């Protein structure tokens, strides 16, 4: 399987949407799309929850008429087009959001819960909208001069309003590596101090300035577990707007398996296939939720090493906890 197909299997990463990025600067074009009868508005609360059907089977979108009834002055952000429908994100205050939920007959759901409940397109659209809204909420003043900024490019650029400064700010995404390390038929998993006992994940951490992804893999594994990595290969990626990351998944092999714990992990161990199979079946070991690419990395290792499907061992396990990073 190619890395692109592996990525599309990750939660939040299967969004088939034309973002129409080349049209964002055309305010008249965006305004015209917003007024079309087929325009749909994904509704967010200030806390990042999105409006969904009460059975949590799909996002609920407002049409143009409903948007105007609930809050005609709200300024939507353009997300893109799919199946001749133009999608917008609209953050409402709590009062207006309550009116929207009442009118649509839905409820608000947080992104972490939505990832495992909604169809792939809806989960991806929610993640996109949530990440953009979070950046907008936290980019109200120019970081260069402190002057208020104005949202432009359909919500995708924050322009400093000080003519003498004029810095343009763009949505941020913080890259983080996440890796499953193997050595002679065993894989390395760790547990953060905040995690329940016996729950383990692959190792993860943010990429630093001036650092390649492969260097970040080597550094993070050594910092967290004291294990030296010899080789690493890209596996897949996953949007992770908690609040503004993208997870870059890797597989790696260790040249020295000696574990010397750093300050970030409570424990780390090498697990054989038998260790995982026995521990997961008896529920003496638990792993990351299927929401996370960490689960996909463990799944990949078990499948490649022993032709065993992780889902057959974890059907009874569920948890909102995802990664160490």
XYZ file of C-alpha atoms in Angstrom:
325
model
C 0.000 0.000 0.000
C 1.316 3.472 -0.842
C 1.750 6.200 1.760
C -1.047 8.220 0.149
C -3.506 5.346 0.593
C -2.313 4.779 4.149
C -2.881 8.469 4.905
C -6.409 8.372 3.517
C -7.205 5.565 5.959
C -6.339 7.859 8.888
C -9.133 9.702 10.684
C -9.603 13.306 9.424
C -7.453 12.573 6.326
C -10.057 11.447 3.765
C -11.558 14.824 2.864
C -12.364 14.899 -0.861
C -12.772 18.655 -1.167
C -11.610 21.167 -3.762
C -10.413 24.017 -1.554
C -10.533 26.439 -4.521
C -7.523 28.198 -3.008
C -6.983 30.213 -6.180
C -10.413 31.854 -5.700
C -9.974 33.023 -2.099
C -8.629 36.423 -3.116
C -11.709 37.091 -5.280
C -14.100 38.497 -2.684
C -16.901 38.884 -5.223
C -16.621 35.241 -6.264
C -16.672 34.041 -2.641
C -19.646 36.279 -1.816
C -21.560 34.935 -4.821
C -20.924 31.334 -3.734
C -22.132 32.191 -0.225
C -25.455 33.420 -1.621
C -26.157 30.354 -3.737
C -29.074 28.149 -2.638
C -26.688 25.178 -2.496
C -24.233 26.881 -0.101
C -23.909 25.010 3.190
C -22.658 26.346 6.513
C -20.890 24.171 9.065
C -21.722 25.665 12.456
C -19.152 25.919 15.237
C -19.483 27.105 18.813
C -16.724 29.193 20.419
C -15.484 26.060 22.216
C -14.943 24.299 18.870
C -17.941 21.954 18.913
C -19.799 21.443 15.628
C -23.493 20.992 14.968
C -24.328 17.350 14.242
C -27.412 15.169 13.995
C -28.549 13.871 17.378
C -27.695 10.315 16.382
C -24.181 11.642 15.525
C -24.340 10.135 12.046
C -23.540 13.332 10.118
C -22.811 17.020 10.327
C -25.806 19.326 10.166
C -25.344 22.294 7.836
C -27.419 25.443 7.644
C -28.481 26.732 4.259
C -28.293 30.404 3.309
C -31.817 31.202 4.486
C -31.270 29.616 7.907
C -27.947 31.407 8.300
C -29.606 34.753 7.637
C -32.383 34.050 10.129
C -30.007 33.075 12.900
C -27.201 35.589 12.419
C -27.124 37.582 9.169
C -24.103 39.613 10.301
C -21.836 36.595 10.910
C -18.810 36.379 8.632
C -18.308 32.850 7.247
C -15.002 31.370 6.093
C -14.909 29.564 2.763
C -13.745 25.943 2.968
C -14.191 24.618 -0.568
C -16.442 22.734 -2.963
C -17.602 19.117 -3.179
C -20.355 17.675 -5.374
C -21.382 21.155 -6.564
C -21.874 22.297 -2.971
C -19.835 25.188 -1.590
C -18.965 24.704 2.064
C -18.434 27.477 4.602
C -17.582 27.483 8.300
C -19.418 29.816 10.630
C -18.570 30.328 14.302
C -21.544 31.554 16.332
C -21.711 32.789 19.897
C -23.338 30.452 22.388
C -26.763 32.052 22.114
C -26.866 31.952 18.313
C -25.439 28.423 18.331
C -28.284 27.294 20.588
C -30.805 28.781 18.143
C -29.083 26.969 15.279
C -29.253 23.647 17.125
C -32.929 24.151 17.879
C -33.759 25.033 14.283
C -31.755 22.157 12.805
C -32.808 19.617 15.458
C -29.237 18.727 16.348
C -26.611 18.993 19.047
C -22.988 20.047 19.320
C -20.166 17.511 19.368
C -16.462 17.977 20.062
C -13.954 17.037 17.369
C -12.323 14.199 19.302
C -15.684 12.452 19.720
C -16.705 13.238 16.150
C -13.641 11.580 14.653
C -14.876 8.112 15.506
C -18.568 8.768 14.884
C -18.947 10.774 11.672
C -18.412 9.670 8.057
C -14.912 10.321 6.717
C -15.859 13.422 4.714
C -17.716 15.006 7.620
C -14.928 14.249 10.097
C -12.354 15.756 7.734
C -14.452 18.853 7.066
C -14.981 19.365 10.798
C -11.228 19.061 11.442
C -10.481 21.583 8.685
C -13.054 24.069 9.967
C -12.009 23.626 13.598
C -8.341 24.189 12.824
C -9.090 27.321 10.802
C -11.445 28.725 13.445
C -8.944 28.090 16.234
C -6.264 30.030 14.351
C -8.698 32.896 13.693
C -9.690 33.109 17.359
C -6.039 33.358 18.399
C -4.847 35.687 15.650
C -6.533 38.989 16.464
C -3.479 41.194 16.753
C -0.349 41.453 14.652
C 2.532 39.643 16.346
C 4.966 42.117 14.789
C 3.443 45.417 15.954
C 0.375 44.623 18.099
C -2.159 46.287 15.792
C -5.524 44.539 15.217
C -5.677 42.328 12.131
C -8.430 41.939 9.564
C -9.400 38.568 8.099
C -9.052 38.384 4.322
C -8.831 35.700 1.618
C -12.132 34.145 2.748
C -10.805 33.723 6.284
C -7.405 32.284 5.344
C -5.231 35.354 5.933
C -5.055 37.841 8.796
C -3.785 41.188 7.515
C -2.211 43.741 9.841
C -4.205 46.972 9.606
C -1.171 49.137 10.375
C -0.089 50.548 7.004
C 3.471 50.948 8.245
C 3.645 47.269 9.161
C 1.300 45.371 6.842
C 2.419 41.890 7.881
C 0.217 39.070 6.582
C -0.417 36.161 8.955
C -1.471 32.732 7.711
C -2.999 29.667 9.421
C -0.365 27.737 11.335
C 0.220 24.023 11.357
C 2.758 22.546 13.767
C 4.424 19.381 12.401
C 4.924 16.504 14.816
C 6.500 13.121 14.157
C 5.030 9.932 15.566
C 6.938 6.680 15.195
C 6.848 2.971 15.870
C 10.389 1.729 16.501
C 11.258 -1.949 16.038
C 14.223 -4.108 16.975
C 14.564 -7.852 16.364
C 10.852 -8.621 16.312
C 9.822 -6.239 19.079
C 8.271 -2.768 19.023
C 8.856 0.159 21.368
C 5.860 1.677 23.142
C 5.706 4.173 25.977
C 3.316 5.597 28.543
C 3.090 9.256 29.475
C 2.783 10.251 33.144
C -0.800 11.431 32.589
C -1.911 8.122 31.094
C -3.703 5.295 32.922
C -1.614 2.328 33.950
C -0.969 -0.270 31.215
C -1.961 2.023 28.329
C 0.773 2.492 25.747
C 1.378 4.446 22.570
C 4.007 5.021 19.944
C 6.416 7.875 20.658
C 5.806 11.366 19.310
C 7.044 14.934 19.464
C 7.182 18.246 17.664
C 9.631 18.998 14.863
C 12.044 21.784 15.793
C 13.206 24.682 13.567
C 15.915 23.698 11.110
C 15.310 19.989 11.658
C 14.486 17.321 9.088
C 11.688 14.885 9.870
C 14.159 12.013 10.121
C 16.313 13.993 12.540
C 13.212 14.721 14.611
C 12.488 10.970 14.786
C 16.005 10.248 16.041
C 15.993 13.098 18.554
C 12.537 12.446 20.009
C 13.054 8.706 20.460
C 16.394 9.298 22.146
C 15.039 12.117 24.349
C 12.013 10.128 25.495
C 13.359 6.593 25.721
C 17.140 6.786 25.299
C 16.917 4.467 22.275
C 19.104 5.270 19.256
C 17.353 4.977 15.881
C 19.307 3.748 12.863
C 16.798 4.110 10.014
C 13.307 5.553 9.565
C 10.742 5.587 6.773
C 7.627 7.659 6.210
C 4.349 5.832 6.760
C 1.444 8.290 6.555
C 0.111 11.600 7.850
C -2.934 12.803 9.733
C -4.412 16.261 10.328
C -4.467 16.739 14.086
C -6.060 20.082 15.018
C -5.636 19.688 18.783
C -5.134 22.522 18.384
C -2.948 22.977 15.288
C -0.790 19.987 14.399
C -0.227 17.512 11.611
C 1.054 14.095 12.664
C 3.735 12.642 10.398
C 3.888 8.906 10.941
C 7.129 6.914 10.624
C 8.404 3.404 11.068
C 11.968 3.024 12.366
C 14.547 0.485 13.454
C 16.781 0.830 16.492
C 20.528 0.295 16.446
C 20.751 0.140 20.242
C 17.641 -1.127 22.101
C 18.803 -0.003 25.531
C 16.057 2.050 27.211
C 17.083 5.055 29.280
C 13.947 6.961 30.195
C 13.895 10.732 29.877
C 11.557 13.070 31.734
C 8.608 12.819 29.306
C 7.637 9.178 29.813
C 6.599 7.275 32.902
C 7.707 4.013 31.300
C 8.746 2.472 27.988
C 9.092 -1.182 27.001
C 9.914 -3.430 24.088
C 6.898 -5.601 23.228
C 7.052 -8.815 21.225
C 4.128 -9.987 19.129
C 3.221 -12.481 21.858
C 3.409 -9.735 24.490
C 0.914 -7.614 22.571
C -1.428 -10.442 21.599
C -1.589 -11.840 25.120
C -1.787 -8.438 26.787
C -4.444 -7.021 24.494
C -6.627 -10.116 24.616
C -6.516 -10.149 28.404
C -6.858 -6.357 28.520
C -3.712 -6.140 30.621
C -2.352 -3.896 27.866
C -4.241 -1.160 26.054
C -3.114 0.928 23.110
C -4.067 4.207 21.465
C -7.567 4.801 20.177
C -8.272 4.101 16.471
C -8.731 7.883 16.224
C -4.962 8.308 16.146
C -2.304 7.444 13.592
C -0.535 5.793 16.538
C -3.088 2.985 16.281
C -2.378 2.711 12.543
C 1.365 2.413 13.182
C 0.869 -0.389 15.716
C -1.598 -2.008 13.308
C 0.985 -1.786 10.501
C 3.732 -3.329 12.666
C 1.576 -6.270 13.774
C 0.391 -6.922 10.234
C 3.885 -6.763 8.731
C 5.546 -8.724 11.541
C 2.982 -11.448 12.209
C 0.060 -11.011 9.786
C -2.224 -10.219 12.742
C -4.957 -7.580 12.609
C -4.901 -5.217 15.574
C -8.673 -4.727 15.398
C -9.175 -8.408 16.242
C -7.418 -7.767 19.550
C -8.887 -4.389 20.499
C -12.605 -4.598 19.679
C -13.510 -4.245 23.363
C -11.089 -1.408 24.020
C -11.909 2.260 23.540
C -10.408 5.470 24.833
C -10.241 9.157 23.859
C -6.515 9.195 24.702
C -4.357 9.167 21.598
C -0.667 10.019 21.577
C 2.189 10.857 23.866
C 3.089 13.890 21.802
